[in-house]
Short mmCIF file of C-alpha atoms in Angstrom, two decimals:
data_model
loop_
_atom_site.label_atom_id
_atom_site.label_comp_id
_atom_site.label_asym_id
_atom_site.label_seq_id
_atom_site.Cartn_x
_atom_site.Cartn_y
_atom_site.Cartn_z
CA MET A 186 -13.44 -23.52 14.69
CA GLY A 187 -14.18 -25.83 11.88
CA CYS A 188 -12.99 -29.32 11.48
CA GLY A 189 -9.41 -30.64 10.88
CA PRO A 190 -6.71 -28.68 9.29
CA SER A 191 -6.66 -28.57 5.49
CA LYS A 192 -3.48 -29.28 3.71
CA GLY A 193 -1.04 -26.44 3.57
CA ARG A 194 -3.37 -23.95 5.17
CA ARG A 195 -1.95 -23.99 8.71
CA GLN A 196 1.52 -23.44 7.33
CA TYR A 197 0.28 -20.14 5.98
CA LEU A 198 -1.87 -18.94 8.97
CA GLY A 199 0.44 -19.85 11.59
CA ASN A 200 -1.06 -18.32 14.84
CA GLU A 201 -2.94 -15.49 12.75
CA ASP A 202 -6.18 -17.15 12.39
CA PRO A 203 -9.01 -15.48 10.60
CA VAL A 204 -10.98 -14.75 13.65
CA PHE A 205 -8.13 -13.01 15.38
CA LEU A 206 -7.24 -10.89 12.22
CA ALA A 207 -10.79 -9.94 11.75
CA SER A 208 -11.06 -8.70 15.31
CA GLN A 209 -7.98 -6.49 14.71
CA THR A 210 -9.15 -5.03 11.34
CA THR A 211 -12.18 -3.74 9.35
CA PHE A 212 -12.48 -7.06 7.63
CA SER A 213 -15.12 -9.76 8.60
CA VAL A 214 -13.83 -13.33 9.10
CA SER A 215 -15.16 -14.19 5.47
CA GLU A 216 -13.28 -11.42 4.10
CA VAL A 217 -10.15 -12.28 5.72
CA GLU A 218 -10.64 -15.83 4.33
CA ALA A 219 -11.26 -14.40 0.89
CA LEU A 220 -7.88 -12.30 1.29
CA PHE A 221 -6.19 -15.70 2.08
CA GLU A 222 -7.09 -17.14 -1.30
CA LEU A 223 -5.40 -13.94 -2.88
CA PHE A 224 -2.46 -14.18 -0.62
CA LYS A 225 -2.03 -17.96 -1.58
CA THR A 226 -1.88 -16.98 -5.16
CA ILE A 227 0.61 -14.12 -4.77
CA SER A 228 2.90 -15.94 -2.28
CA SER A 229 3.18 -19.04 -4.51
CA SER A 230 4.02 -17.28 -7.73
CA VAL A 231 7.81 -17.53 -7.43
CA ILE A 232 8.43 -19.72 -4.27
CA ASP A 233 5.62 -21.43 -2.57
CA ASP A 234 6.60 -20.86 1.03
CA GLY A 235 3.55 -19.04 2.47
CA LEU A 236 5.22 -15.65 2.34
CA ILE A 237 5.28 -12.89 -0.08
CA ASN A 238 8.70 -11.66 -0.99
CA LYS A 239 9.43 -8.44 -2.97
CA GLU A 240 9.83 -10.13 -6.32
CA GLU A 241 6.24 -11.64 -5.90
CA PHE A 242 4.89 -8.39 -4.88
CA VAL A 243 6.05 -6.68 -7.79
CA LEU A 244 5.20 -9.50 -10.05
CA ALA A 245 1.60 -9.22 -8.63
CA LEU A 246 1.43 -5.59 -9.22
CA PHE A 247 2.98 -5.12 -12.54
CA LYS A 248 2.50 -8.69 -13.97
CA ASN A 249 6.01 -8.30 -14.79
CA ARG A 250 8.96 -9.82 -13.11
CA THR A 251 11.72 -7.56 -14.39
CA LYS A 252 10.36 -4.30 -13.28
CA GLU A 253 12.35 -2.23 -10.56
CA ASN A 254 9.87 0.20 -9.09
CA LEU A 255 10.80 2.67 -6.09
CA PHE A 256 6.99 2.86 -5.10
CA ALA A 257 6.21 -0.73 -5.23
CA SER A 258 9.30 -1.38 -3.19
CA ARG A 259 8.38 1.33 -0.75
CA ILE A 260 4.79 -0.20 -0.17
CA PHE A 261 6.33 -3.71 0.20
CA ASP A 262 8.59 -2.27 2.94
CA LEU A 263 5.87 -0.73 4.63
CA PHE A 264 3.94 -3.89 4.45
CA ASP A 265 6.92 -5.92 5.69
CA VAL A 266 6.07 -4.81 9.18
CA LYS A 267 8.65 -6.98 10.99
CA HIS A 268 11.42 -6.07 8.61
CA ARG A 269 12.23 -9.78 7.64
CA GLY A 270 12.15 -9.06 3.63
CA VAL A 271 8.89 -10.95 3.51
CA ILE A 272 5.24 -10.37 3.98
CA ASP A 273 3.23 -13.02 5.96
CA PHE A 274 -0.37 -13.24 5.96
CA GLY A 275 -0.90 -11.23 9.28
CA ASP A 276 1.21 -8.32 7.65
CA PHE A 277 -0.73 -8.65 4.41
CA VAL A 278 -4.08 -8.35 6.17
CA ARG A 279 -3.31 -5.67 8.67
CA SER A 280 -1.58 -3.57 5.81
CA LEU A 281 -4.55 -3.94 3.36
CA HIS A 282 -7.00 -2.88 6.24
CA ILE A 283 -5.46 0.56 5.87
CA PHE A 284 -6.84 0.62 2.19
CA HIS A 285 -10.29 -0.42 3.22
CA PRO A 286 -12.81 2.33 2.46
CA ASN A 287 -14.19 2.09 6.22
CA THR A 288 -10.84 2.68 7.86
CA PRO A 289 -10.51 6.03 9.50
CA LEU A 290 -8.99 8.94 7.53
CA GLU A 291 -6.23 9.23 10.24
CA ASP A 292 -4.67 5.80 9.61
CA LYS A 293 -4.55 6.61 5.66
CA ILE A 294 -2.89 9.76 6.36
CA GLY A 295 -0.35 8.22 8.61
CA PHE A 296 0.41 5.43 6.22
CA SER A 297 0.73 8.11 3.27
CA PHE A 298 3.19 10.06 5.45
CA LYS A 299 5.41 7.08 6.04
CA LEU A 300 5.21 6.03 2.27
CA TYR A 301 6.51 9.50 1.30
CA ASP A 302 9.06 9.77 4.32
CA LEU A 303 11.54 8.02 2.02
CA ASP A 304 14.46 7.89 4.47
CA ASN A 305 12.50 7.33 7.47
CA THR A 306 13.57 10.63 9.20
CA GLY A 307 10.03 11.56 10.49
CA PHE A 308 9.86 14.03 7.67
CA ILE A 309 8.81 14.24 4.17
CA GLU A 310 12.01 15.95 2.74
CA ARG A 311 12.42 17.85 -0.52
CA LYS A 312 15.21 15.57 -1.90
CA GLY A 313 13.01 12.46 -1.29
CA VAL A 314 10.16 14.24 -3.15
CA LYS A 315 12.35 15.01 -5.94
CA GLN A 316 13.65 11.36 -6.06
CA MET A 317 10.13 10.10 -6.25
CA LEU A 318 9.18 12.59 -9.09
CA LEU A 319 12.32 11.39 -11.05
CA ALA A 320 11.21 7.80 -10.50
CA LEU A 321 7.61 8.59 -11.61
CA LEU A 322 9.27 10.26 -14.82
CA GLY A 323 11.29 7.16 -15.20
CA GLU A 324 8.37 4.79 -15.46
CA SER A 325 6.20 6.94 -17.58
CA GLU A 326 6.35 8.76 -20.86
CA MET A 327 6.14 11.93 -19.35
CA LYS A 328 9.23 14.27 -19.92
CA LEU A 329 10.10 17.39 -17.68
CA ALA A 330 13.07 19.43 -17.57
CA ASP A 331 15.04 19.89 -14.35
CA GLU A 332 13.65 23.48 -13.91
CA ALA A 333 10.09 22.32 -14.32
CA ILE A 334 10.75 19.76 -11.52
CA GLU A 335 12.18 22.50 -9.16
CA MET A 336 9.25 24.72 -9.88
CA ILE A 337 6.82 21.88 -8.94
CA LEU A 338 8.89 21.26 -5.73
CA ASP A 339 8.82 25.02 -4.99
CA LYS A 340 5.17 25.44 -5.44
CA THR A 341 4.40 22.12 -3.55
CA PHE A 342 6.73 23.06 -0.50
CA LEU A 343 5.43 26.62 -0.49
CA GLU A 344 2.00 25.39 0.17
CA ALA A 345 2.78 22.33 2.30
CA ASP A 346 5.72 23.32 4.37
CA ILE A 347 4.09 25.76 6.59
CA ASN A 348 6.91 26.75 8.62
CA GLN A 349 9.27 26.85 5.64
CA ASP A 350 11.97 24.80 7.20
CA GLY A 351 12.39 22.75 4.06
CA LYS A 352 10.65 19.64 5.27
CA ILE A 353 7.07 18.61 5.78
CA ASP A 354 6.12 17.35 9.17
CA MET A 355 3.22 15.07 10.10
CA THR A 356 0.89 18.04 11.20
CA GLU A 357 1.71 19.96 8.08
CA TRP A 358 0.95 16.75 6.16
CA GLN A 359 -2.46 16.47 7.69
CA HIS A 360 -3.04 20.01 6.67
CA PHE A 361 -1.81 19.53 3.31
CA VAL A 362 -4.02 16.52 2.66
CA SER A 363 -7.06 18.16 4.09
CA LYS A 364 -6.75 20.92 1.50
CA ASN A 365 -5.93 18.23 -1.34
CA PRO A 366 -8.23 15.37 -0.52
CA SER A 367 -7.50 13.71 -3.82
CA LEU A 368 -4.14 12.84 -2.74
CA LEU A 369 -5.59 10.11 -0.45
CA LYS A 370 -7.38 8.55 -3.21
CA ILE A 371 -4.57 5.86 -3.65
CA MET A 372 -5.07 4.92 -0.13
CA THR A 373 -8.55 3.54 -0.54
CA LEU A 374 -9.21 0.38 -2.56
CA PRO A 375 -13.11 0.14 -3.17
CA TYR A 376 -12.37 -3.54 -4.37
CA LEU A 377 -11.90 -4.39 -0.61
CA ARG A 378 -15.58 -4.00 0.04
CA ASP A 379 -16.24 -6.92 -2.46
CA ILE A 380 -13.47 -9.24 -1.79
CA THR A 381 -15.59 -12.14 -0.96
CA THR A 382 -17.27 -11.79 -4.41
CA ALA A 383 -13.92 -11.56 -6.02
CA PHE A 384 -12.62 -14.60 -4.30
CA PRO A 385 -15.65 -16.98 -3.70
CA SER A 386 -13.46 -19.94 -3.43
CA PHE A 387 -12.90 -19.05 0.21
CA VAL A 388 -16.28 -20.67 1.07
CA PHE A 389 -14.78 -24.15 0.15
CA ASN A 390 -11.56 -23.60 2.29
CA SER A 391 -13.24 -21.97 5.18
CA GLU A 392 -12.58 -23.55 8.41
CA VAL A 393 -14.41 -20.93 10.41
CA ASP A 394 -18.08 -20.76 11.40
CA GLU A 395 -18.90 -17.28 10.89
CA ASP A 396 -21.70 -17.28 13.47
CA ALA A 397 -19.10 -18.35 15.92
CA ALA A 398 -16.77 -15.37 15.32
CA GLN B 102 -0.31 19.90 -17.51
CA PRO B 103 2.25 18.29 -15.07
CA VAL B 104 3.72 21.68 -13.97
CA ALA B 105 0.12 22.76 -12.74
CA MET B 106 -0.01 19.98 -10.41
CA ASN B 107 1.56 19.45 -7.07
CA ALA B 108 4.28 17.00 -6.58
CA PHE B 109 2.11 14.42 -4.80
CA GLU B 110 -0.67 14.53 -7.44
CA LEU B 111 1.99 13.55 -9.82
CA ILE B 112 3.76 10.90 -7.76
CA SER B 113 0.08 9.42 -6.91
CA MET B 114 -0.03 8.62 -10.68
CA SER B 115 2.61 5.84 -10.27
CA LYS B 116 1.57 2.41 -11.25
CA GLY B 117 3.48 1.11 -8.28
CA LEU B 118 1.13 2.98 -5.93
CA ASN B 119 -1.90 1.61 -7.69
CA LEU B 120 -2.73 -1.49 -5.40
CA GLU B 121 -5.88 -2.47 -7.24
CA ASN B 122 -3.38 -4.19 -9.63
CA LEU B 123 -2.62 -6.71 -6.77
CA PHE B 124 -6.24 -8.16 -7.26
CA GLY B 125 -5.67 -8.85 -10.99
CA THR B 126 -8.10 -6.13 -12.25
#
């Protein structure tokens, strides 16, 4: 480890130091440190407490404080692994790890399943999917009649819900995304490959000798 | 045409699911 603690840094990192987080994820130590620069910006945008609350998360996504969004809220809840209403740096790194281009597909499929399992029942249910479609329409210019929405749901569940019990289980979801791989596109952020280039200032704040990691 | 897409293709279009925005891009 490097020399003395820099101001404010320990407060953010707690016990989750970059070497430990890198060992648990696809990220290198430098990449974890670069993510810390991003984390600092987001977590101090409303309250500078070293944690990201939902308002800060939505603000970072939309650059707009007032927007209420089902999907952003859902992603936030999944990032908030400890269910404390806030995301700490460890949660942030471990969650973004799922979105790394090198992370196994299985992990991405698992995360996307949880994302769409709105009521946490262990299934993707038709009523939840309808709720998400309505939320999408609410945030876009797109207009669809209820009959058209029901048609889309019929078609989707006919294909995805193999045993036709009205809900999609994990095995059915795996099968469905393997036939529709574009659905996993949102689960990969190519940007994460270049995170050290995006946040070069991590070098000045680094406390870790990369060779020692 | 939205009706030609499956529900999840449509849902994927939500800005709230586009985490690229977190990076300020």
